[in-house]
Structure formats: structure tokens, C-alpha cells
Amino acid sequence: MSSTTNGQWYPPEWPDRIRALASGELTPAIPRRAATVLLLRDAAPGSAARGPAVHMLRRRASMAFAGGAYAYPGGSVDPRDERPVAWAGPSRAQWAVRMGVDPATAQAIVCAAVRETFEEAGVLLAGASADSVVADTTGEDWAADRAALVAHELSFADFLGRRGLVLRSDLLAAWAHWITPEFEPRRYDTWFFVAALPEGQRTVNASTEADRTVWIRPEEAAAGYDSGELLMMPPTISTLRSLQPYGTVAEALAAAEAQDLTPVLARARLVEGRIVLSWPGHDEFTKHITADEGPGDGAADAPSGPASPSDPTNPSGETPA
């Protein structure tokens, strides 16, 4: 895998795949619906840090898709996410209007967001009632349920029902919508959500796909990306930059309603033998590629072990495992 001189994820096979797509030799894969969650927490009282921190994980270098890249907890929608589930907060119809999809699809995506956050970060956006949240998800019984969910031995609806819990859709807010480029073999139609870390809960690295987790302020993560120390996909760094103006978690959540959910899909054009790769509305990711070179600003090997970002709200950088 290659990256540019910053930390933009850039697989070296992309130019060949882009040319194959342009010539009709490549049929785009159908993207799978997916959801990912930017978990946020405010700085500790008395801390000099400004602004909330976001929970990120680093995908194992061995992963076929975006190995070594920093991302957020998330994953594909499970067909069982459409099953009837105990629900609190905005209705499925309200979510459907906000997201521009039908109610069943809206439920599946929101359900996937909550389920994946529990599976990968140990954080559960659910409670015994419409105005309560689970205070502690540690313990062997919770870990066993997570394992059963990951193994598809247990549906999320059955998990909530067995524990007498309701999904708190009001604890999530839609933030962005990105679709993996047509020339990528693994494609996802991904919704990005923001949510506050519930009081009393803590994150754990429960994902088999991640080798480290961090709490980091968006501007610090963005600085790591700009210097080439932290590898990220375009939607990750874009959402990080969009969080930087907000001084508290509450401010970010309040701003979610105004976020543009128009899907972002990369565009690749052949111009006089050169590939122009762009993401509409996100000029920083534009690349100009010739037949015998990588990204227009020079190709470099992706960092195999990105430096651990620092975070004033969590000096160790790592969440408890």
C-alpha cells in the first residue's frame, strides 16, 4: 500500500483499476451499506485542552481494506438489523427523512451503528427505558454477548430483548455520508454518526480488526495526518476536520442537524493520458497521476507503524483493553 506525502490512504493498484474502469474492463462492485460512529468525550475538568476528543482505532496492517489506517468503530449492516427492535428517540420515519432513505433502511443503518459501536468499542447506546442509558458494559456476560453478536450467533434485536433494553436512537446524530470509489474492489455506502460517550461507560479495544485505540482531539489527529504519521482514508480526515470548530461535545451534537448528508463519491477522469482523481467538495484529496507515477505530489510507502498520537485528556494514548 502507498500513501501520499501526507497520511492519505492510497493503494498502489488504484491507477490500474481506474484505467480498467474507464475502458469498461472493470465492473464496479455494489457497495454494502455500513455505519460508523465518532464517539466523543469532553476534556476532563481543569484540563487545558480545548474541544472534545474522538475515539479512534488503528486497523491491523494485515487487513485487506485500509490496513494500518486510523478509523472509527463501525462496519457493515447485518440483514438482521432490519428486524423489529425496541426503539426510543426519533422514529424510523424521522430518521428516514433525515437520511433520504426508507424507514426500514434507516432502522438497519442506525441499528448497525449502535451494534458495531458495542461490538468494537464496548460502548452501548441503549438503556432500560427511553430516558436511561446502560452505565456499565464490562464483565464476562457482556463480553460473551459481544462475541455472539460478532459471530452472528445472536441478533442485535434479540440481544436487546433478552436484556430488556431499548435502542436510544436519540443518542446518535447523522454527520456525513461517503461511498467507496467505484474502482475499489471492497465498496461501502457508509453513514457517519456522532455520539457522546455515555456517562459511566468506557471504551475497550473489543475489535479483532484493530491493534490499538486512542482518544485524541481532532486537530491533533489532523496534524498527525498532515505530517504523514497517521494514515487515514479521505472520509476519516474529512470528518475530523469538520469537528474542529466545536468546543464541546454538546456543540458538535447540536451542529449535526445542519450537516450535509449528500453522499460523497470519488470521481476519476482521464485527461490527456493522466488520471485526475477527486472527491467533489473536498479539493485537498485531488490527485494527478500519470502512467508511471503515483499520486501527483509523490508516492511514499505507508507508515507500517504510525506514531502513537498524544492526547491531553488521555496521556497514555490507549484505552483500557
XYZ file of N, CA, C and O in Angstrom, residues 68-202:
540
model
N -3.712 -0.648 8.521
C -2.834 0.363 9.096
C -3.454 1.733 9.219
O -2.845 2.641 9.798
N -4.664 1.915 8.692
C -5.304 3.227 8.733
C -6.076 3.426 10.034
O -6.643 2.483 10.598
N -6.118 4.675 10.483
C -6.936 5.030 11.641
C -8.371 5.260 11.182
O -8.608 5.831 10.103
N -9.320 4.793 11.972
C -10.729 4.890 11.608
C -11.552 4.962 12.893
O -11.013 5.133 13.993
N -12.859 4.831 12.754
C -13.782 4.839 13.882
C -14.453 3.473 13.990
O -14.462 2.707 13.027
N -15.027 3.141 15.132
C -15.776 1.883 15.221
C -16.891 1.863 14.188
O -17.582 2.866 13.985
N -17.066 0.739 13.541
C -18.125 0.648 12.537
C -18.005 -0.604 11.715
O -17.056 -1.385 11.864
N -18.985 -0.809 10.831
C -18.963 -1.982 9.985
C -20.218 -2.079 9.140
O -21.052 -1.168 9.114
N -20.354 -3.191 8.452
C -21.456 -3.390 7.525
C -22.783 -3.631 8.245
O -22.816 -4.134 9.370
N -23.850 -3.281 7.559
C -25.185 -3.573 8.059
C -25.423 -5.077 7.953
O -25.124 -5.697 6.939
N -25.949 -5.658 9.029
C -26.353 -7.056 9.053
C -27.811 -7.112 8.598
O -28.621 -6.301 9.053
N -28.185 -8.027 7.688
C -29.593 -8.105 7.274
C -30.557 -8.188 8.450
O -31.691 -7.697 8.386
N -30.085 -8.761 9.568
C -30.953 -8.876 10.747
C -31.146 -7.548 11.472
O -31.965 -7.455 12.390
N -30.393 -6.510 11.053
C -30.581 -5.190 11.662
C -31.936 -4.594 11.299
O -32.342 -3.583 11.877
N -32.629 -5.208 10.330
C -33.961 -4.730 9.960
C -35.064 -5.376 10.803
O -36.227 -5.018 10.678
N -34.711 -6.324 11.668
C -35.715 -6.970 12.498
C -36.321 -5.973 13.484
O -35.652 -5.016 13.898
N -37.573 -6.184 13.900
C -38.183 -5.295 14.902
C -37.318 -5.226 16.153
O -36.870 -6.244 16.670
N -37.061 -4.013 16.606
C -36.186 -3.810 17.757
C -36.802 -2.762 18.671
O -37.461 -1.820 18.203
N -36.632 -2.945 19.981
C -37.113 -1.935 20.931
C -36.403 -0.627 20.636
O -35.173 -0.581 20.569
N -37.163 0.457 20.509
C -36.635 1.701 19.917
C -37.083 2.906 20.730
O -38.245 3.004 21.125
N -36.182 3.833 20.968
C -36.519 5.100 21.617
C -35.838 6.227 20.856
O -34.829 6.021 20.186
N -36.405 7.426 20.961
C -35.844 8.571 20.244
C -36.598 8.825 18.960
O -37.716 8.346 18.774
N -36.003 9.608 18.048
C -36.676 9.893 16.767
C -37.155 8.607 16.110
O -36.462 7.581 16.135
N -38.330 8.658 15.509
C -38.904 7.464 14.897
C -38.120 7.051 13.662
O -37.324 7.826 13.107
N -38.383 5.851 13.205
C -37.757 5.369 11.973
C -38.123 6.289 10.809
O -37.298 6.551 9.928
N -39.366 6.760 10.802
C -39.798 7.661 9.733
C -39.027 8.977 9.773
O -38.656 9.527 8.719
N -38.763 9.491 10.972
C -37.988 10.726 11.093
C -36.553 10.520 10.624
O -35.981 11.367 9.939
N -35.975 9.387 10.985
C -34.631 9.073 10.525
C -34.621 8.929 8.999
O -33.674 9.347 8.331
N -35.670 8.329 8.459
C -35.746 8.133 7.014
C -35.732 9.463 6.279
O -35.070 9.622 5.246
N -36.454 10.445 6.810
C -36.487 11.768 6.195
C -35.104 12.411 6.255
O -34.610 12.974 5.270
N -34.467 12.334 7.405
C -33.147 12.947 7.566
C -32.126 12.319 6.631
O -31.270 13.008 6.046
N -32.209 10.997 6.442
C -31.196 10.285 5.676
C -31.571 10.108 4.205
O -30.727 9.685 3.403
N -32.825 10.388 3.867
C -33.238 10.239 2.482
C -33.370 8.797 2.041
O -33.109 8.460 0.877
N -33.767 7.918 2.985
C -33.960 6.502 2.672
C -35.328 6.074 3.197
O -36.046 6.874 3.801
N -35.692 4.823 2.994
C -36.958 4.341 3.530
C -36.783 3.981 5.008
O -35.655 3.779 5.478
N -37.882 3.895 5.770
C -37.776 3.633 7.215
C -37.047 2.339 7.569
O -36.287 2.303 8.549
N -37.270 1.270 6.800
C -36.593 0.006 7.109
C -35.083 0.144 6.954
O -34.307 -0.359 7.784
N -34.655 0.843 5.903
C -33.220 1.069 5.698
C -32.647 1.966 6.783
O -31.546 1.725 7.285
N -33.402 2.990 7.151
C -32.954 3.886 8.219
C -32.743 3.113 9.508
O -31.724 3.286 10.187
N -33.704 2.248 9.866
C -33.540 1.461 11.087
C -32.309 0.580 11.003
O -31.514 0.498 11.951
N -32.117 -0.099 9.855
C -30.989 -1.008 9.723
C -29.664 -0.282 9.901
O -28.745 -0.787 10.562
N -29.545 0.919 9.338
C -28.293 1.671 9.429
C -28.061 2.170 10.858
O -26.953 2.061 11.393
N -29.093 2.702 11.495
C -28.957 3.171 12.874
C -28.659 1.995 13.795
O -27.802 2.081 14.687
N -29.353 0.900 13.585
C -29.114 -0.293 14.393
C -27.676 -0.781 14.223
O -27.012 -1.134 15.195
N -27.187 -0.780 12.982
C -25.810 -1.199 12.728
C -24.821 -0.283 13.432
O -23.802 -0.741 13.964
N -25.110 1.020 13.446
C -24.222 1.970 14.117
C -24.112 1.649 15.607
O -23.007 1.620 16.174
N -25.251 1.394 16.242
C -25.247 1.095 17.680
C -24.605 -0.266 17.940
O -23.800 -0.426 18.862
N -24.943 -1.242 17.120
C -24.390 -2.597 17.301
C -22.877 -2.615 17.116
O -22.146 -3.188 17.934
N -22.395 -1.995 16.040
C -20.962 -2.007 15.768
C -20.174 -1.257 16.841
O -19.055 -1.640 17.173
N -20.761 -0.191 17.385
C -20.080 0.540 18.455
C -19.921 -0.339 19.682
O -18.891 -0.307 20.367
N -20.942 -1.151 19.956
C -20.838 -2.076 21.083
C -19.846 -3.194 20.775
O -19.014 -3.547 21.625
N -19.902 -3.733 19.565
C -19.018 -4.835 19.210
C -17.553 -4.422 19.219
O -16.690 -5.177 19.690
N -17.240 -3.231 18.704
C -15.842 -2.850 18.510
C -15.279 -1.975 19.616
O -14.063 -1.942 19.811
N -16.144 -1.247 20.318
C -15.647 -0.338 21.355
C -16.220 -0.624 22.732
O -15.842 0.025 23.712
N -17.151 -1.562 22.830
C -17.728 -1.901 24.120
C -18.680 -0.862 24.662
O -19.035 -0.908 25.844
N -19.091 0.074 23.836
C -19.986 1.157 24.258
C -21.378 0.883 23.709
O -21.533 0.619 22.520
N -22.383 0.957 24.589
C -23.746 0.598 24.201
C -24.682 1.789 24.360
O -24.898 2.281 25.469
N -25.237 2.235 23.250
C -26.175 3.358 23.233
C -27.594 2.816 23.387
O -28.411 2.858 22.473
N -27.863 2.290 24.564
C -29.158 1.690 24.873
C -29.389 1.778 26.370
O -28.458 1.982 27.149
N -30.646 1.629 26.755
C -30.973 1.707 28.173
C -32.226 0.921 28.482
O -32.916 0.421 27.593
N -32.535 0.842 29.781
C -33.724 0.109 30.212
C -35.009 0.863 29.878
O -36.090 0.285 29.869
N -34.881 2.165 29.611
C -36.041 2.984 29.266
C -35.608 4.051 28.281
O -34.416 4.185 27.964
N -36.578 4.835 27.810
C -36.290 5.868 26.818
C -35.456 7.008 27.362
O -34.949 7.825 26.588
N -35.309 7.100 28.679
C -34.513 8.196 29.257
C -33.383 7.678 30.149
O -32.905 8.396 31.032
N -32.938 6.448 29.924
C -31.814 5.912 30.687
C -30.809 5.276 29.740
O -31.127 4.952 28.596
N -29.574 5.125 30.221
C -28.506 4.505 29.440
C -27.793 3.503 30.324
O -27.588 3.749 31.521
N -27.422 2.394 29.752
C -26.642 1.403 30.483
C -25.389 2.073 31.041
O -24.704 2.803 30.326
N -25.106 1.833 32.313
C -23.985 2.523 32.956
C -22.682 1.742 32.894
O -21.605 2.324 33.040
N -22.749 0.436 32.666
C -21.528 -0.369 32.707
C -21.694 -1.563 31.769
O -22.663 -2.317 31.880
N -20.786 -1.719 30.842
C -20.858 -2.856 29.919
C -19.627 -3.750 30.055
O -19.254 -4.462 29.120
N -18.984 -3.698 31.218
C -17.844 -4.572 31.464
C -18.350 -5.876 32.088
O -19.486 -5.966 32.538
N -17.520 -6.854 32.125
C -17.901 -8.132 32.703
C -17.971 -9.227 31.658
O -18.135 -8.974 30.461
N -17.843 -10.467 32.115
C -17.790 -11.610 31.214
C -19.088 -11.809 30.453
O -19.083 -12.256 29.303
N -20.232 -11.483 31.077
C -21.506 -11.696 30.391
C -21.653 -10.752 29.195
O -22.141 -11.148 28.136
N -21.211 -9.503 29.356
C -21.244 -8.557 28.241
C -20.270 -8.990 27.142
O -20.589 -8.902 25.949
N -19.096 -9.443 27.550
C -18.111 -9.895 26.566
C -18.637 -11.096 25.781
O -18.408 -11.210 24.568
N -19.353 -11.977 26.456
C -19.923 -13.143 25.785
C -20.980 -12.723 24.765
O -21.053 -13.267 23.659
N -21.779 -11.745 25.129
C -22.785 -11.246 24.189
C -22.124 -10.583 22.986
O -22.580 -10.741 21.844
N -21.066 -9.816 23.228
C -20.346 -9.192 22.107
C -19.822 -10.259 21.156
O -19.931 -10.137 19.935
N -19.231 -11.305 21.714
C -18.682 -12.381 20.880
C -19.779 -13.057 20.065
O -19.585 -13.380 18.888
N -20.946 -13.262 20.670
C -22.058 -13.896 19.964
C -22.580 -13.001 18.847
O -22.958 -13.476 17.770
N -22.587 -11.684 19.078
C -23.009 -10.745 18.037
C -22.028 -10.761 16.873
O -22.426 -10.809 15.709
N -20.746 -10.718 17.180
C -19.718 -10.719 16.136
C -19.786 -11.997 15.310
O -19.613 -11.982 14.092
N -20.072 -13.123 15.971
C -20.135 -14.421 15.289
C -21.466 -14.641 14.588
O -21.674 -15.703 13.997
N -22.364 -13.658 14.656
C -23.701 -13.757 14.061
C -24.512 -14.893 14.666
O -25.398 -15.455 14.025
N -24.197 -15.222 15.922
C -24.966 -16.225 16.639
C -26.145 -15.583 17.369
O -27.036 -16.284 17.852
N -26.130 -14.263 17.445
C -27.145 -13.511 18.175
C -27.451 -12.247 17.393
O -26.534 -11.551 16.960
N -28.721 -11.971 17.172
C -29.082 -10.723 16.504
C -29.117 -9.603 17.529
O -29.302 -9.839 18.736
N -28.961 -8.371 17.063
C -28.966 -7.252 17.990
C -30.338 -7.085 18.635
O -30.445 -6.756 19.817
N -31.403 -7.341 17.868
C -32.750 -7.250 18.423
C -32.938 -8.246 19.559
O -33.503 -7.915 20.615
N -32.458 -9.482 19.367
C -32.583 -10.497 20.421
C -31.718 -10.145 21.624
O -32.102 -10.382 22.770
N -30.557 -9.594 21.366
C -29.664 -9.166 22.456
C -30.344 -8.117 23.333
O -30.377 -8.227 24.560
N -30.926 -7.091 22.696
C -31.613 -6.050 23.460
C -32.834 -6.625 24.183
O -33.086 -6.310 25.354
N -33.590 -7.465 23.488
C -34.788 -8.027 24.087
C -34.481 -8.881 25.297
O -35.185 -8.802 26.322
N -33.448 -9.684 25.215
C -33.087 -10.560 26.329
C -32.668 -9.763 27.556
O -32.903 -10.166 28.688
N -32.067 -8.603 27.309
C -31.613 -7.779 28.430
C -32.633 -6.705 28.824
O -32.378 -5.919 29.738
N -33.762 -6.662 28.137
C -34.783 -5.679 28.471
C -34.355 -4.255 28.186
O -34.670 -3.335 28.940
N -33.656 -4.059 27.046
C -33.120 -2.743 26.707
C -33.783 -2.184 25.451
O -34.285 -2.937 24.618
N -33.755 -0.864 25.326
C -34.245 -0.202 24.124
C -33.081 0.554 23.473
O -32.223 1.112 24.161
N -33.051 0.537 22.152
C -32.036 1.277 21.406
C -32.347 2.767 21.531
O -33.458 3.197 21.249
N -31.362 3.567 21.934
C -31.544 5.009 22.106
C -31.082 5.734 20.845
O -29.950 6.225 20.753
N -31.964 5.822 19.858
C -31.576 6.475 18.607
C -31.335 7.964 18.792
O -30.671 8.594 17.960
N -31.852 8.539 19.883
C -31.649 9.960 20.137
C -30.237 10.278 20.591
O -29.846 11.455 20.649
N -29.448 9.252 20.910
C -28.060 9.475 21.324
C -27.113 9.542 20.129
O -25.919 9.785 20.299
N -27.668 9.324 18.935
C -26.886 9.413 17.700
C -27.342 10.603 16.876
O -28.498 11.022 16.965
N -26.440 11.123 16.054
C -26.802 12.160 15.088
C -26.018 11.899 13.811
O -24.807 11.649 13.849
N -26.715 11.921 12.665
C -26.048 11.696 11.385
C -25.134 12.872 11.067
O -25.511 14.034 11.237
N -23.932 12.581 10.583
C -22.918 13.620 10.363
C -22.430 13.699 8.925
O -22.189 14.786 8.404
N -22.267 12.556 8.261
C -21.738 12.563 6.884
C -22.100 11.260 6.196
O -22.531 10.291 6.836
N -21.903 11.234 4.888
C -22.270 10.074 4.079
C -21.258 9.951 2.942
O -21.160 10.833 2.096
N -20.496 8.865 2.936
C -19.471 8.651 1.915
C -19.650 7.275 1.284
O -20.042 6.323 1.964
N -19.344 7.172 -0.003
C -19.411 5.909 -0.720
C -18.029 5.591 -1.285
O -17.392 6.448 -1.907
N -17.563 4.383 -1.058
C -16.252 3.966 -1.548
C -16.189 4.094 -3.073
O -17.164 3.780 -3.760
N -15.058 4.556 -3.625
C -14.942 4.745 -5.080
C -15.304 3.494 -5.879
O -15.120 2.365 -5.420
N -15.766 3.710 -7.105
C -16.212 2.606 -7.959
C -15.074 1.667 -8.352
O -15.316 0.514 -8.710
N -13.848 2.136 -8.288
C -12.726 1.298 -8.704
C -12.148 0.473 -7.559
O -11.210 -0.281 -7.746
N -12.711 0.602 -6.348
C -12.269 -0.196 -5.206
C -12.996 -1.546 -5.230
O -14.214 -1.598 -5.433
N -12.282 -2.656 -5.002
C -12.975 -3.956 -5.003
C -13.906 -4.144 -3.810
O -14.903 -4.843 -3.903
N -13.589 -3.511 -2.669
C -14.442 -3.590 -1.479
C -15.109 -2.231 -1.293
O -14.447 -1.260 -0.943
N -16.413 -2.179 -1.534
C -17.098 -0.894 -1.525
C -18.138 -0.842 -0.407
O -18.816 -1.834 -0.125
N -18.251 0.342 0.202
C -19.194 0.544 1.299
C -19.937 1.868 1.104
O -19.350 2.875 0.718
N -21.212 1.830 1.372
C -22.062 3.013 1.384
C -22.223 3.357 2.866
O -23.074 2.801 3.555
N -21.371 4.257 3.353
C -21.198 4.426 4.792
C -21.779 5.724 5.327
O -21.493 6.812 4.827
N -22.563 5.581 6.393
C -23.100 6.725 7.128
C -22.244 6.956 8.359
O -21.936 6.016 9.092
N -21.858 8.194 8.574
C -21.060 8.582 9.733
C -21.981 9.273 10.747
O -22.732 10.187 10.396
N -21.910 8.828 11.992
C -22.709 9.392 13.073
C -21.788 9.943 14.158
O -20.636 9.508 14.301
N -22.307 10.885 14.947
C -21.611 11.348 16.145
C -22.443 10.958 17.350
O -23.678 10.878 17.283
N -21.765 10.701 18.456
C -22.446 10.333 19.694
C -21.527 10.636 20.867
O -20.296 10.538 20.748
N -22.114 11.003 21.995
C -21.339 11.240 23.216
C -21.107 9.920 23.943
O -22.004 9.062 23.987
N -19.927 9.739 24.490
C -19.656 8.572 25.330
C -20.574 8.632 26.544
O -20.534 9.600 27.305
N -21.443 7.639 26.748
C -22.371 7.695 27.887
C -21.639 7.730 29.225
O -20.583 7.105 29.390
N -22.203 8.461 30.168
C -21.607 8.571 31.495
C -21.514 7.198 32.132
O -22.457 6.411 32.114
N -20.348 6.894 32.687
C -20.131 5.617 33.352
C -19.542 4.548 32.455
O -18.947 3.589 32.947
N -19.715 4.681 31.148
C -19.148 3.697 30.239
C -17.736 4.082 29.833
O -17.355 5.253 29.897
N -16.973 3.105 29.420
C -15.620 3.356 28.921
C -15.386 2.487 27.703
O -15.997 1.425 27.540
